[in-house]
XYZ file of C-alpha atoms in Angstrom:
182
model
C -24.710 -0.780 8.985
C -22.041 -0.721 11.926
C -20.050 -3.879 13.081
C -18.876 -3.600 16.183
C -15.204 -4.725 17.642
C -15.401 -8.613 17.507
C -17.934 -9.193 14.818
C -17.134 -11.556 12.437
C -17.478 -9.859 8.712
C -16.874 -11.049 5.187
C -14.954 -9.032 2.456
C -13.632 -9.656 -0.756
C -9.442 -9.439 -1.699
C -9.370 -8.317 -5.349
C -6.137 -9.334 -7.149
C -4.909 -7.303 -9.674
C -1.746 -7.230 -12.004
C -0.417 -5.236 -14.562
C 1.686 -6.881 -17.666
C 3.192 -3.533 -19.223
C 5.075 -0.911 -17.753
C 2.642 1.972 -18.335
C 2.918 4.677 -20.531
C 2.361 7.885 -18.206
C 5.687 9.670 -17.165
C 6.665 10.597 -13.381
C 4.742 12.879 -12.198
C 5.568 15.946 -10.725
C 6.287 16.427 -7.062
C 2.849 17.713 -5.450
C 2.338 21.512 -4.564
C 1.167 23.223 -1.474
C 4.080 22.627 0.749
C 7.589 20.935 0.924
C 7.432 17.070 0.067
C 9.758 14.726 -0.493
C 9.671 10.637 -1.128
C 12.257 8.778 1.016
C 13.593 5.200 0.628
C 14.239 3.724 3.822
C 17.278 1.884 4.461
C 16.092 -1.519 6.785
C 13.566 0.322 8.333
C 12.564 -0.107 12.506
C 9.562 -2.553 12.586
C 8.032 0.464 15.117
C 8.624 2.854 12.252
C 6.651 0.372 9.594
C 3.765 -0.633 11.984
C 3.445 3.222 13.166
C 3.059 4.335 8.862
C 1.449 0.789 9.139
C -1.221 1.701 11.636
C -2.001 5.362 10.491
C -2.394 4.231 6.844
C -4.570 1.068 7.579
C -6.341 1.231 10.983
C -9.856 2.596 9.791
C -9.457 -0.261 7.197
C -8.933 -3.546 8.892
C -5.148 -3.534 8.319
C -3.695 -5.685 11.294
C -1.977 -8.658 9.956
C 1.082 -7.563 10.595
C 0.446 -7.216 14.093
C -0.285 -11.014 14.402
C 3.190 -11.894 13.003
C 6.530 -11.961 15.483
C 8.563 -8.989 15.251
C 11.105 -10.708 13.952
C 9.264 -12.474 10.979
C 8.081 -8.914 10.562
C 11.776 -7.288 10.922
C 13.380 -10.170 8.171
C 10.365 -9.084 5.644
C 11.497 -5.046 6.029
C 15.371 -5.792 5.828
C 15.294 -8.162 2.871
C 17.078 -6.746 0.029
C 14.092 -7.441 -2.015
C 11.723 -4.968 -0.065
C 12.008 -1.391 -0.388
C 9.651 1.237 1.865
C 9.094 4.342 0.745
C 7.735 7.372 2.823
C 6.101 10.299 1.339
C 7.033 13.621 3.709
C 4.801 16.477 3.219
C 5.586 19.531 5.312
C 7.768 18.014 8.004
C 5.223 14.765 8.512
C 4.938 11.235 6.925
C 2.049 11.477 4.639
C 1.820 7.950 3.142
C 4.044 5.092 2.178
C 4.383 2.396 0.094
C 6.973 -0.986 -0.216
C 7.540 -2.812 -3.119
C 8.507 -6.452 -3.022
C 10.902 -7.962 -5.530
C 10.780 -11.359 -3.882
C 9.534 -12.896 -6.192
C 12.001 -13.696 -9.880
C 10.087 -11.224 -12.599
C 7.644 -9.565 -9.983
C 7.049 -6.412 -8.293
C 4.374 -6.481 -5.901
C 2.913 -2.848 -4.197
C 2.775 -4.720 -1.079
C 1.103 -1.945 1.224
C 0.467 1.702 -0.222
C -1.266 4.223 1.127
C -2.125 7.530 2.600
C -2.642 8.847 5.896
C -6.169 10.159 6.739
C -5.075 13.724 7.168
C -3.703 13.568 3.987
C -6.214 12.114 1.936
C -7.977 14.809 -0.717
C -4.511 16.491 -0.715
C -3.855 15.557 -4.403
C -0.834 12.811 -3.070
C -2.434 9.597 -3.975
C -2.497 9.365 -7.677
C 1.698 11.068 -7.486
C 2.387 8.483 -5.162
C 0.800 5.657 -6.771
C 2.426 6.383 -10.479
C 5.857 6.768 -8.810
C 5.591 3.056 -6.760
C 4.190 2.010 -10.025
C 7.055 3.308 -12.141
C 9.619 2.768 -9.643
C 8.654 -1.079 -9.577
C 9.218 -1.672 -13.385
C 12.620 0.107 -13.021
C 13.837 -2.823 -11.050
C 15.577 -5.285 -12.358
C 14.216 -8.120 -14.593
C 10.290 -6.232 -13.977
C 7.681 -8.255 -16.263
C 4.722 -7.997 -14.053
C 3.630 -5.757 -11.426
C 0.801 -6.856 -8.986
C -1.235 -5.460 -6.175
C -4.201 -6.232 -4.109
C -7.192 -4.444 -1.884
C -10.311 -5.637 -0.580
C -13.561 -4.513 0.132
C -12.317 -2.896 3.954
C -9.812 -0.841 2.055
C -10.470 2.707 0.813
C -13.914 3.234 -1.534
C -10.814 4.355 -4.009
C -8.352 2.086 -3.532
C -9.440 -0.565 -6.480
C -10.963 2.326 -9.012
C -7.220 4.246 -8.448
C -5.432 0.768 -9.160
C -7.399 0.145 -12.037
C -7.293 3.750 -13.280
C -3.539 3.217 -13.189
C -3.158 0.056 -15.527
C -3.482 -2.757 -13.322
C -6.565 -5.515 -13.888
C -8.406 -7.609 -11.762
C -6.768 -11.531 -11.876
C -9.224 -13.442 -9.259
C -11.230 -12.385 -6.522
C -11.719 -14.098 -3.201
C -13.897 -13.994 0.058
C -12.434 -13.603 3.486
C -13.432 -13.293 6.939
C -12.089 -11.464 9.884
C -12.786 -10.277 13.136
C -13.181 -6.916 13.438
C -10.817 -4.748 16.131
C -12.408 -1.568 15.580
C -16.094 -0.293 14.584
C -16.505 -0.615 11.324
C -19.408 1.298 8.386
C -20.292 -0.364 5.672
């Protein structure tokens, strides 16, 4: 079935968490050209809606958009927040921020791939390091994450694959901006 621009559909947010830092090591940096994973130091809001947008667009992502740029600018430049941006052969390839707001908690607060990167072999390296780079902060008892039903067919099975559980589900609604299979 195809929704259209302006429909009105219902997903599910899954909420998952994970109580123990896993056991897997770091994984090696991925073959089959140059890569690198860069931390980005208060970060343009045009830079984070642009890895924003290519990550998220076929998947409903747009809350961001309805925020001011300014709520979204104190969110990226809080010392709490770290983005990350995986580089692959001159061009960002995915990203992820973690989000120490909260006293004991790391949340993956966006993670992803770009589409022209998918089926390169960069999501499951890029998912153990913001995993393992979240428990390495400070005071780390609990990492959690979420996805919903517009996200990637992978996106829960690779989060649960990696240690973290389902906590609650909930239903949503939104208006679609772009067509949309389901």
């Amino acid at each position: 079935m195809t929704h259209k621009p302006g429909e009105e559909v219902t997903y599910t947010v899954t909420y998952l968490e994970m109580e123990e830092k896993p056991s897997f090591p770091y994984p090696p940096m991925p073959t089959g050209g140059p890569t690198v994973l860069l931390a980005a130091d208060e970060p343009p809001v045009r830079y984070f809606l642009n890895m924003y947008d290519a990550v998220g667009a076929e998947y409903g992502w747009t809350d961001q958009h309805e925020k001011p740029l300014l709520e979204v600018k104190d969110f990226l430049h809080d010392p709490s927040i770290t983005m990350f941006t995986l580089m692959r052969n001159g061009w960002p390839a995915g990203f992820f921020i973690l989000d120490a707001t909260v006293v004991g908690e790391c949340n993956l607060a966006y993670f992803g791939l770009v589409p022209e990167a998918v089926g390169l072999g960069l999501g499951k390296y890029l998912l153990h390091t913001a995993i393992l780079m979240g428990w390495e902060l400070p005071d780390v008892t609990k990492m959690t994450v979420n996805t919903n039903s517009l996200d990637h067919p992978r996106a829960l099975p690779l989060y649960q694959k990696a240690g973290f559980a389902p906590v609650r589900r909930e239903e949503h609604k939104r208006v679609l901006t772009r067509d949309r299979t389901q």
